[in-house]
XYZ file of C-alpha atoms in Angstrom:
690
model
C -97.644 313.520 98.732
C -96.251 310.208 99.701
C -95.312 307.893 96.830
C -97.287 304.579 96.377
C -95.153 301.371 96.315
C -95.449 299.281 93.077
C -94.449 295.962 94.670
C -97.835 294.714 95.795
C -99.234 295.007 92.273
C -96.309 293.162 90.820
C -96.647 290.427 93.348
C -100.196 290.050 92.427
C -99.375 289.860 88.805
C -96.644 287.341 89.504
C -98.882 285.133 91.499
C -101.453 285.331 88.698
C -98.847 284.381 86.123
C -97.621 281.495 88.203
C -101.138 280.219 88.584
C -101.675 280.356 84.856
C -98.368 278.651 84.321
C -99.343 275.863 86.647
C -102.618 275.534 84.794
C -100.818 275.424 81.480
C -98.431 272.767 82.772
C -101.324 270.739 83.982
C -102.975 271.044 80.557
C -99.718 270.096 78.863
C -99.411 267.036 81.045
C -102.949 266.157 80.348
C -102.318 266.566 76.653
C -99.176 264.500 76.940
C -101.130 261.766 78.627
C -103.824 262.028 75.977
C -101.244 261.801 73.241
C -99.750 258.724 74.823
C -103.181 257.144 75.075
C -103.930 258.113 71.517
C -100.662 256.702 70.324
C -101.444 253.545 72.173
C -104.876 253.313 70.577
C -103.399 254.113 67.169
C -100.827 251.456 67.642
C -103.559 248.995 68.536
C -105.654 250.032 65.565
C -102.673 249.746 63.275
C -102.014 246.313 64.665
C -105.653 245.379 64.216
C -105.770 246.716 60.673
C -102.626 244.879 59.784
C -104.180 241.766 61.183
C -107.371 242.402 59.279
C -105.395 243.052 56.138
C -103.634 239.805 56.625
C -106.860 238.014 57.249
C -108.514 239.660 54.244
C -105.647 238.516 52.100
C -106.172 235.037 53.369
C -109.945 235.378 52.682
C -109.379 236.733 49.198
C -107.062 233.908 48.443
C -109.897 231.513 49.310
C -112.871 233.420 47.758
C -111.472 234.276 44.264
C -111.443 230.648 43.026
C -114.985 230.250 44.298
C -116.068 233.450 42.474
C -114.453 232.276 39.334
C -116.188 228.930 39.620
C -119.480 230.708 40.175
C -118.993 232.765 37.015
C -118.255 229.631 35.073
C -121.373 228.019 36.466
C -123.438 231.074 35.502
C -122.131 230.861 31.974
C -122.887 227.173 31.840
C -126.389 227.906 33.118
C -126.930 230.590 30.464
C -125.727 228.212 27.762
C -127.984 225.497 29.066
C -130.923 227.919 29.075
C -130.207 228.940 25.491
C -129.791 225.334 24.471
C -133.094 224.399 26.040
C -134.808 227.344 24.288
C -133.191 226.362 20.995
C -134.280 222.782 21.474
C -137.801 223.917 22.262
C -137.784 226.087 19.105
C -136.484 223.216 17.033
C -139.134 220.921 18.465
C -141.718 223.664 17.840
C -140.711 224.060 14.194
C -140.474 220.309 13.786
C -144.136 220.158 14.799
C -145.160 222.939 12.363
C -145.841 220.720 9.334
C -148.174 218.459 11.280
C -149.910 221.392 12.983
C -150.331 223.612 9.928
C -151.166 220.797 7.525
C -154.665 220.565 8.992
C -155.228 224.227 8.163
C -153.517 224.182 4.789
C -155.311 221.134 3.435
C -158.699 222.627 4.237
C -159.708 224.690 1.156
C -159.833 228.352 2.102
C -162.901 230.499 1.792
C -163.293 234.250 1.789
C -164.243 234.039 5.468
C -161.276 231.852 6.504
C -158.714 233.641 4.328
C -157.181 235.632 7.220
C -156.423 232.557 9.337
C -155.296 230.682 6.230
C -152.777 233.386 5.373
C -151.576 233.446 8.997
C -150.873 229.711 8.701
C -148.909 230.284 5.488
C -146.943 233.039 7.245
C -146.039 230.601 10.019
C -144.862 228.098 7.427
C -142.724 230.818 5.867
C -141.314 231.651 9.293
C -140.479 227.987 9.918
C -138.903 227.641 6.500
C -136.719 230.703 7.103
C -135.722 229.189 10.455
C -134.630 225.921 8.929
C -132.864 227.663 6.053
C -130.781 229.581 8.608
C -130.249 226.490 10.732
C -126.957 224.594 10.805
C -128.622 221.277 11.512
C -127.673 219.893 8.161
C -129.006 216.396 8.835
C -132.667 217.452 9.022
C -132.478 220.907 7.469
C -133.106 219.887 3.861
C -135.836 217.455 4.782
C -137.711 220.020 6.846
C -137.277 222.786 4.269
C -138.581 220.503 1.528
C -141.568 219.458 3.626
C -142.414 223.045 4.534
C -141.991 224.228 0.946
C -144.293 221.492 -0.330
C -146.878 222.350 2.276
C -146.623 226.048 1.495
C -146.994 225.345 -2.215
C -150.028 223.226 -1.426
C -151.483 226.231 0.350
C -150.630 228.448 -2.608
C -152.299 225.906 -4.861
C -155.440 226.061 -2.742
C -155.508 229.856 -3.032
C -154.982 229.577 -6.772
C -157.850 227.070 -6.841
C -160.020 229.539 -4.944
C -159.059 232.221 -7.439
C -159.840 229.871 -10.317
C -163.189 229.006 -8.762
C -164.264 232.605 -8.247
C -162.890 233.508 -11.687
C -164.877 230.741 -13.370
C -167.985 231.687 -11.412
C -167.923 235.165 -12.922
C -166.599 234.086 -16.321
C -169.750 232.345 -17.475
C -170.623 233.058 -21.082
C -173.313 235.631 -21.737
C -176.002 235.826 -24.387
C -175.140 238.651 -26.736
C -178.706 238.634 -28.003
C -179.687 239.867 -24.527
C -177.183 242.700 -24.864
C -178.670 243.527 -28.256
C -182.130 243.663 -26.705
C -180.795 246.057 -24.088
C -179.161 248.137 -26.829
C -175.874 247.796 -24.963
C -172.774 249.308 -26.575
C -170.198 247.730 -24.240
C -169.308 244.256 -23.084
C -170.265 243.864 -19.413
C -167.697 243.748 -16.608
C -167.987 241.800 -13.326
C -169.245 243.719 -10.263
C -166.741 245.935 -8.484
C -166.655 243.778 -5.341
C -165.817 240.715 -7.444
C -163.044 242.605 -9.245
C -161.664 243.772 -5.880
C -161.741 240.194 -4.583
C -159.798 238.997 -7.645
C -157.299 241.770 -7.166
C -156.729 240.839 -3.516
C -156.303 237.163 -4.346
C -153.767 237.945 -7.079
C -151.815 240.173 -4.719
C -151.738 237.323 -2.202
C -150.642 234.836 -4.849
C -147.942 237.186 -6.076
C -146.589 237.613 -2.540
C -146.632 233.861 -1.909
C -145.101 232.841 -5.226
C -141.532 231.649 -5.249
C -141.278 231.415 -9.039
C -142.942 228.016 -8.981
C -145.410 227.070 -11.710
C -148.011 226.428 -9.015
C -148.620 230.152 -8.630
C -148.882 230.897 -12.343
C -152.104 232.871 -12.065
C -151.619 234.335 -15.551
C -152.377 230.993 -17.190
C -155.373 230.526 -14.878
C -156.651 233.945 -15.893
C -156.120 233.552 -19.631
C -157.633 230.061 -19.665
C -160.855 231.129 -17.917
C -161.291 234.441 -19.707
C -160.449 232.995 -23.128
C -163.115 230.343 -22.600
C -165.545 233.083 -21.536
C -164.868 235.087 -24.715
C -165.089 232.069 -27.002
C -168.340 230.814 -25.506
C -169.914 234.269 -25.518
C -168.970 235.062 -29.111
C -169.298 231.573 -30.556
C -168.241 231.508 -34.184
C -169.030 234.017 -36.869
C -171.763 233.163 -39.337
C -172.303 234.263 -42.916
C -175.800 235.459 -42.055
C -177.002 238.752 -43.492
C -175.451 241.607 -41.581
C -178.247 244.095 -42.220
C -181.780 243.942 -43.455
C -182.350 244.890 -47.021
C -183.064 248.596 -47.630
C -186.650 249.654 -47.270
C -188.107 249.670 -50.739
C -191.210 251.507 -52.018
C -194.484 249.881 -51.055
C -197.989 250.693 -52.316
C -200.515 252.068 -49.923
C -203.042 249.479 -51.089
C -203.130 246.187 -52.944
C -199.897 245.255 -51.319
C -199.776 241.919 -53.091
C -199.350 243.717 -56.407
C -195.818 244.753 -55.563
C -194.510 241.223 -55.788
C -192.378 240.935 -58.940
C -191.226 237.637 -60.290
C -187.938 236.569 -58.758
C -186.079 236.893 -55.487
C -185.572 240.645 -55.641
C -189.149 241.643 -54.835
C -189.160 244.875 -52.833
C -192.362 243.927 -51.089
C -190.923 240.584 -50.091
C -187.736 241.965 -48.581
C -188.568 240.578 -45.150
C -189.624 237.154 -46.404
C -186.643 236.984 -48.741
C -184.419 237.995 -45.855
C -185.790 235.139 -43.778
C -185.288 232.766 -46.690
C -181.766 234.085 -47.138
C -180.949 233.627 -43.455
C -182.264 230.068 -43.618
C -180.194 229.388 -46.715
C -177.086 230.892 -45.166
C -177.505 228.921 -41.938
C -177.633 225.754 -43.987
C -174.685 226.893 -46.091
C -172.608 227.672 -43.019
C -173.559 224.844 -40.704
C -169.875 224.072 -40.293
C -169.317 227.606 -39.012
C -172.061 227.463 -36.398
C -170.764 224.690 -34.159
C -171.548 225.785 -30.609
C -168.794 226.142 -28.063
C -169.311 224.506 -24.690
C -171.040 226.655 -22.088
C -174.302 228.454 -21.668
C -174.193 230.342 -24.957
C -175.561 228.490 -27.963
C -174.107 230.159 -31.056
C -175.713 227.584 -33.339
C -179.185 228.492 -32.107
C -178.635 232.196 -32.672
C -175.265 232.759 -34.351
C -173.727 236.173 -34.644
C -173.249 237.556 -38.090
C -169.632 238.151 -39.001
C -170.122 241.902 -38.650
C -171.729 241.488 -35.234
C -168.935 239.105 -34.282
C -166.276 241.651 -35.250
C -168.083 244.483 -33.463
C -168.591 242.530 -30.245
C -165.122 241.034 -30.394
C -163.658 244.554 -30.266
C -166.031 245.503 -27.450
C -165.123 242.410 -25.432
C -161.405 243.033 -26.010
C -161.763 246.605 -24.741
C -163.558 245.472 -21.597
C -161.094 242.640 -21.079
C -158.150 245.028 -21.296
C -159.711 247.362 -18.741
C -160.454 244.411 -16.462
C -157.020 242.815 -16.592
C -155.255 246.128 -15.945
C -157.417 246.774 -12.889
C -157.050 243.247 -11.469
C -153.399 242.387 -12.015
C -151.033 243.509 -9.232
C -149.122 246.755 -9.627
C -145.896 246.171 -11.517
C -147.142 242.854 -12.906
C -146.903 242.553 -16.697
C -150.423 241.738 -17.900
C -149.705 241.762 -21.638
C -148.886 238.054 -21.965
C -152.050 237.028 -20.127
C -154.052 239.393 -22.320
C -152.380 237.894 -25.402
C -153.303 234.384 -24.331
C -156.862 235.494 -23.547
C -157.717 237.035 -26.916
C -155.568 234.809 -29.108
C -158.104 231.916 -29.440
C -160.853 234.396 -30.357
C -158.668 235.946 -33.051
C -157.964 232.437 -34.353
C -161.694 231.779 -34.638
C -162.225 235.177 -36.235
C -159.564 234.594 -38.890
C -160.800 231.063 -39.508
C -164.385 232.263 -39.986
C -163.184 235.021 -42.310
C -161.291 232.572 -44.480
C -164.256 230.177 -44.546
C -166.538 233.013 -45.595
C -164.177 234.124 -48.346
C -163.908 230.591 -49.666
C -167.692 230.120 -49.787
C -168.307 233.538 -51.339
C -165.614 232.977 -53.939
C -167.162 229.595 -54.743
C -170.533 231.293 -55.228
C -168.973 233.978 -57.410
C -167.377 231.328 -59.575
C -170.943 230.304 -60.445
C -171.536 233.898 -61.647
C -173.963 234.567 -58.818
C -173.246 238.146 -57.757
C -176.706 239.098 -56.504
C -177.198 236.552 -53.730
C -177.348 237.702 -50.142
C -174.515 235.425 -49.039
C -172.282 237.226 -51.555
C -173.275 240.716 -50.532
C -172.446 239.987 -46.901
C -168.774 240.180 -47.886
C -169.151 243.902 -48.591
C -170.556 244.625 -45.155
C -167.898 242.499 -43.512
C -165.211 244.398 -45.395
C -166.734 247.698 -44.273
C -166.708 246.530 -40.677
C -163.143 245.274 -40.944
C -161.991 248.607 -42.362
C -163.662 250.598 -39.574
C -162.483 248.171 -36.859
C -158.940 247.643 -38.118
C -157.283 250.347 -36.010
C -159.041 249.182 -32.861
C -158.064 245.570 -33.472
C -154.453 246.524 -34.201
C -154.320 248.629 -31.020
C -154.476 245.414 -28.998
C -151.042 244.527 -30.395
C -149.476 247.843 -29.382
C -147.476 248.690 -26.268
C -146.761 245.644 -24.183
C -148.787 243.254 -26.314
C -146.489 241.309 -28.593
C -145.934 237.938 -30.167
C -148.844 235.837 -31.358
C -151.434 238.611 -31.150
C -149.336 240.929 -33.305
C -148.980 238.103 -35.825
C -152.751 237.611 -35.809
C -153.483 241.316 -36.272
C -151.160 241.223 -39.252
C -153.242 238.269 -40.430
C -156.321 240.480 -40.166
C -154.642 243.003 -42.460
C -154.089 240.195 -44.962
C -157.723 239.143 -44.508
C -158.868 242.703 -45.233
C -156.838 242.710 -48.447
C -158.462 239.441 -49.505
C -161.911 240.804 -48.708
C -161.154 243.905 -50.768
C -160.133 241.770 -53.730
C -163.309 239.712 -53.391
C -165.462 242.855 -53.155
C -163.820 244.333 -56.258
C -164.398 241.085 -58.113
C -168.020 241.040 -56.933
C -168.742 244.568 -58.163
C -167.064 243.919 -61.511
C -169.031 240.690 -61.873
C -172.222 242.494 -60.885
C -171.758 245.137 -63.576
C -170.932 242.509 -66.198
C -173.946 240.467 -65.094
C -176.261 243.442 -65.590
C -174.805 244.068 -69.022
C -174.836 240.420 -69.996
C -177.377 239.326 -72.571
C -177.983 236.112 -70.639
C -180.363 238.019 -68.363
C -182.595 238.684 -71.351
C -183.241 234.955 -71.669
C -184.866 234.750 -68.224
C -188.541 233.867 -68.135
C -190.808 236.919 -68.225
C -193.764 237.422 -65.911
C -197.009 237.405 -67.831
C -198.402 240.393 -65.921
C -195.651 242.880 -66.783
C -194.634 243.341 -63.154
C -191.253 244.583 -61.923
C -188.456 242.497 -63.375
C -186.350 240.600 -60.856
C -183.171 242.091 -62.293
C -184.481 245.589 -61.552
C -185.068 244.925 -57.875
C -181.784 243.022 -57.659
C -179.816 245.905 -59.157
C -181.556 248.589 -57.094
C -181.195 246.584 -53.887
C -177.540 245.931 -54.622
C -176.774 249.584 -55.340
C -178.653 250.808 -52.288
C -176.954 248.304 -50.047
C -173.598 249.475 -51.305
C -174.485 252.884 -49.878
C -174.493 251.294 -46.437
C -170.725 250.819 -46.556
C -169.636 254.482 -46.787
C -166.098 253.913 -45.487
C -165.102 251.430 -48.162
C -167.456 251.892 -51.122
C -165.154 254.287 -52.983
C -162.148 251.992 -52.583
C -164.151 249.019 -53.870
C -165.735 250.802 -56.827
C -162.436 252.391 -57.858
C -160.969 248.905 -58.096
C -164.029 247.585 -59.936
C -163.840 250.365 -62.534
C -160.092 250.063 -63.069
C -160.659 247.978 -66.195
C -163.483 250.170 -67.525
C -162.984 252.528 -70.434
C -164.450 255.395 -68.424
C -161.559 257.247 -66.810
C -162.843 258.233 -63.379
C -159.555 259.938 -62.580
C -160.501 262.731 -64.981
C -163.518 263.543 -62.836
C -163.071 265.966 -59.968
C -164.021 264.866 -56.472
C -165.995 267.392 -54.427
C -166.076 267.297 -50.638
C -169.458 266.354 -49.266
C -170.591 264.786 -52.548
C -170.426 261.226 -53.904
C -167.078 260.333 -55.415
C -166.563 260.090 -59.188
C -166.215 256.323 -58.889
C -169.607 256.076 -57.234
C -171.328 258.246 -59.846
C -169.798 256.332 -62.750
C -170.504 252.887 -61.318
C -174.098 253.714 -60.423
C -174.970 255.361 -63.711
C -173.231 252.599 -65.686
C -175.164 249.962 -63.722
C -178.532 251.665 -64.196
C -177.911 252.382 -67.874
C -176.994 248.736 -68.380
C -180.178 247.786 -66.520
C -182.284 249.950 -68.838
C -180.707 248.327 -71.894
C -181.469 244.881 -70.490
C -185.049 245.920 -69.670
C -185.662 247.174 -73.196
C -184.321 243.936 -74.619
C -186.462 241.996 -72.203
C -189.620 243.977 -72.980
C -189.318 243.177 -76.670
C -189.915 239.504 -75.864
C -193.539 240.195 -74.964
C -194.454 240.860 -78.605
C -197.332 242.840 -77.086
C -196.961 246.634 -77.157
C -199.359 247.385 -74.263
C -197.704 244.800 -72.058
C -194.265 246.049 -73.095
C -195.328 249.525 -72.006
C -196.694 248.289 -68.671
C -193.495 246.324 -68.084
C -191.284 249.339 -68.737
C -193.569 251.609 -66.685
C -193.352 249.280 -63.705
C -189.584 249.083 -63.855
C -189.034 252.798 -64.408
C -191.428 253.611 -61.567
C -189.625 251.152 -59.311
C -186.347 252.911 -60.040
C -187.907 256.343 -59.470
C -189.444 255.203 -56.212
C -186.071 253.945 -55.058
C -184.745 257.479 -55.593
C -187.648 259.003 -53.677
C -187.526 256.567 -50.769
C -183.775 256.782 -50.402
C -182.491 258.908 -47.509
C -178.958 259.276 -46.146
C -180.172 258.271 -42.683
C -181.510 255.038 -44.219
C -178.998 254.201 -46.952
C -175.770 255.654 -45.623
C -173.662 258.746 -46.198
C -175.558 259.590 -49.387
C -179.005 258.880 -50.726
C -179.496 256.907 -53.919
C -180.638 260.109 -55.632
C -177.505 261.974 -54.494
C -175.283 259.406 -56.146
C -176.980 259.111 -59.528
C -177.449 262.885 -59.792
C -180.248 265.147 -61.025
C -179.439 264.620 -64.695
C -179.972 260.871 -64.520
C -183.169 261.324 -62.496
C -184.569 263.729 -65.082
C -183.666 261.286 -67.832
C -185.521 258.546 -65.986
C -188.572 260.778 -65.515
C -188.645 261.500 -69.242
C -188.311 257.797 -70.011
C -191.214 257.087 -67.655
C -193.357 259.716 -69.379
C -192.361 258.335 -72.755
C -193.543 254.863 -71.711
C -196.862 256.350 -70.629
C -197.207 257.831 -74.099
C -196.231 254.502 -75.646
C -198.951 252.762 -73.699
C -201.555 255.373 -74.656
C -200.669 254.914 -78.297
C -201.848 251.312 -77.958
C -205.370 252.687 -77.359
C -205.613 254.372 -80.751
C -207.430 251.485 -82.476
C -210.082 251.641 -79.794
C -210.393 255.399 -80.123
C -210.678 255.131 -83.898
C -213.881 253.136 -83.451
C -215.464 256.087 -81.693
C -214.912 258.571 -84.473
C -218.199 260.192 -85.464
C -219.942 258.730 -88.553
C -223.022 260.949 -88.701
C -223.730 263.614 -91.289
C -224.134 267.097 -89.932
C -226.507 269.353 -91.847
C -226.837 272.995 -90.879
C -225.244 272.287 -87.507
C -227.628 269.477 -86.619
C -227.521 265.681 -86.782
C -229.543 264.420 -89.670
C -232.874 263.207 -88.343
C -232.990 259.930 -90.236
C -230.149 257.486 -90.729
C -229.644 255.436 -93.790
C -229.447 251.696 -93.539
C -225.750 251.843 -94.236
C -225.176 254.389 -91.490
C -227.192 252.289 -89.077
C -225.086 249.258 -89.882
C -221.952 251.322 -89.474
C -223.042 252.471 -85.994
C -223.945 248.911 -85.067
C -220.517 247.746 -86.199
C -218.789 250.466 -84.212
C -220.665 249.693 -80.985
C -220.085 245.987 -81.520
C -216.407 246.415 -82.315
C -215.919 248.777 -79.362
C -217.601 246.311 -77.031
C -215.393 243.473 -78.266
C -212.140 245.405 -78.135
C -212.901 247.116 -74.830
C -213.884 243.813 -73.230
C -210.737 242.235 -74.611
C -208.692 245.148 -73.222
C -210.447 244.794 -69.857
C -209.951 241.027 -69.783
C -206.263 241.104 -70.670
C -205.149 244.276 -68.931
C -206.964 243.462 -65.694
C -204.422 240.683 -65.363
C -201.576 243.101 -65.887
C -199.947 244.535 -62.789
C -198.955 248.099 -62.050
C -197.530 247.709 -58.578
C -197.216 251.340 -57.618
C -200.640 252.771 -56.631
C -199.834 256.279 -57.820
C -198.665 255.080 -61.202
C -201.672 252.759 -61.466
C -204.029 255.662 -60.827
C -202.159 257.883 -63.290
C -202.349 255.317 -66.091
C -206.025 254.642 -65.378
C -206.741 258.372 -65.458
C -204.909 258.651 -68.756
C -207.011 255.825 -70.168
C -210.134 257.555 -68.950
C -209.082 260.861 -70.509
C -208.642 259.169 -73.849
C -211.601 256.753 -73.906
C -214.338 258.138 -71.652
C -214.866 261.521 -73.383
C -214.889 259.928 -76.844
C -217.158 257.094 -75.777
C -219.459 259.457 -73.860
C -219.902 261.675 -76.881
C -220.496 258.680 -79.144
C -222.896 257.090 -76.677
C -224.867 260.296 -76.090
C -225.320 260.757 -79.825
C -226.508 257.291 -80.720
C -227.792 255.298 -77.789
C -231.290 256.804 -78.216
C -231.350 256.802 -82.019
C -233.121 254.253 -84.194
C -229.924 252.648 -85.438
C -231.286 249.326 -84.144
C -234.574 247.835 -83.066
C -232.694 246.216 -80.167
C -230.158 248.904 -79.032
C -229.319 247.110 -75.747
C -227.704 244.415 -77.854
C -225.125 246.964 -78.975
C -225.060 249.591 -76.230
C -223.783 247.561 -73.303
C -222.017 250.251 -71.293
C -222.685 253.767 -70.229
C -220.076 256.284 -69.080
C -220.101 255.102 -65.462
C -219.724 251.451 -66.427
C -216.746 252.231 -68.618
C -215.083 254.206 -65.811
C -215.676 251.402 -63.306
C -214.131 248.861 -65.641
C -211.112 251.082 -66.264
C -210.712 251.422 -62.466
C -210.287 247.652 -62.291
C -207.390 247.518 -64.730
C -203.825 246.537 -63.712
C -204.807 244.665 -60.556
C -203.407 241.338 -61.605
C -206.775 239.613 -61.566
C -207.866 237.155 -64.201
C -211.331 238.024 -65.524
């Protein structure tokens, strides 16, 4: 097989390679031309950029000063803007006094308070501005003007507070509270208290330690005046009515003994006493200014003390609720109650002086003396409460005054001790026996005086033992040897009461002997013993105090008094013996029968007996009808006793002889039958002149 030549294939490949080479050369040339063009463009760009760089440098050289000038101008503009704003603010605050003065000088009301406070806030803002300002030439002037205007506003708010405070601090009539049986001093309504509280908070916030905003003095001035006008001044009037004494169920007028101590006239004597005391204490009853009129209806000293404590309690509650949190209220409270305490101490000293003057005249039974005991009792029970107002934050003058009250209590105690000692000596004194006796044998004035005094002492349970212990300190009876028992009257009370009543009995016996008339002496002693017994029976702890009169004197003394009363009944009956002797039978009894005929002598004897009985019985009726037995039960008992003695004897005598022939004219001698005698006896001891 013939071999194939490789040359044509190679030629083809060569031609193909040459073609590619030519194409590559053409591309290289084209690239070379492109590079040249690019280099040319780059060169131009470089030239341009260099030119631009040069030009920019020239531009920058010209623009930078302008930029810097612009920045300076901007700063100047900002400063000018600030200066204008500052000037406007200065002008604005310069105008504040004139603008706000119209608001400030118009008195605020509750409705305008918000806008008024906003105006004061603006003044504060302006004042703070000027205080921070460096404009020294007008700074002080503006600050002073603003401060004065702000203080004027504060003064207006204080005036509003004073006005509302005075509106609700008008004196009240305590007699109205007594009618309502109120146990507390009234407080203002809650909305008023809240309004006061808000105003004080505002004043406190606005105050800058200037005296203008001293609301404490405003408060104490108004409330002190309120307390003084409401309480007035203490009087020496009777602090309690006299104890209820025994009264008869009928013939009420019979219970009136001679003298001021009549149990039945306790109310009238009380009125007389009050009238006397008002006259005695006219200097104490000067009315304070305001609505209350203490002279027209003055408080007794005990009422004054009681209501003073009640008002102080309410005032303390009020001031603590009104004064701002953190504000010390004690000084204002001090200043509020201090004038009242002054008046209280002054009245106490005046009372002591007048009572001591009365005691110097040896008058220990008068009502204006006894009032000192009740005042002392009230002071003792109120002492802790009064002293509590000087505790805690309350200091100074009030504490001094409460110490003065302690001194006053000591003086009252001394006066009470002197009064009880003088009372006991007065009862024992023989000078009482020289008093004029009542012609009707009624209750002796000394008896009612002593019983009333002793019963009224029971109304001071807290202090009676202290007083009587002091009064008996000079007595021979050693009360310290007696044992005190819980729940029973103290030894001092028992001794003083029994000593007083025993002394009274001795005085009564001496007094009775002045009558020189045994029946009247008996009636006199009966009346007085019955009065004493009735005082035991009518006495109750709920009326007299911690103990009844009977509890204090004891069963032994009561039994002794009962026996003495019975003895006096027997003494009186013995005075009827002469009358009874006339009714003794004079007839002769033969074989159990009355002799049919009477001798002339016997007839005369019967006539004489009827005649003598008529005369003596009529004399007894005439005289003893004018006598008085005040107690209805005792009067009935004595009448019944008289009937038991006379009526049976007279009836027997009358039945035997009224139909006999002892006289041709028996009606001349037989004037009364049994019923007539009983009716006449039932009219005895009524205090009527026949």
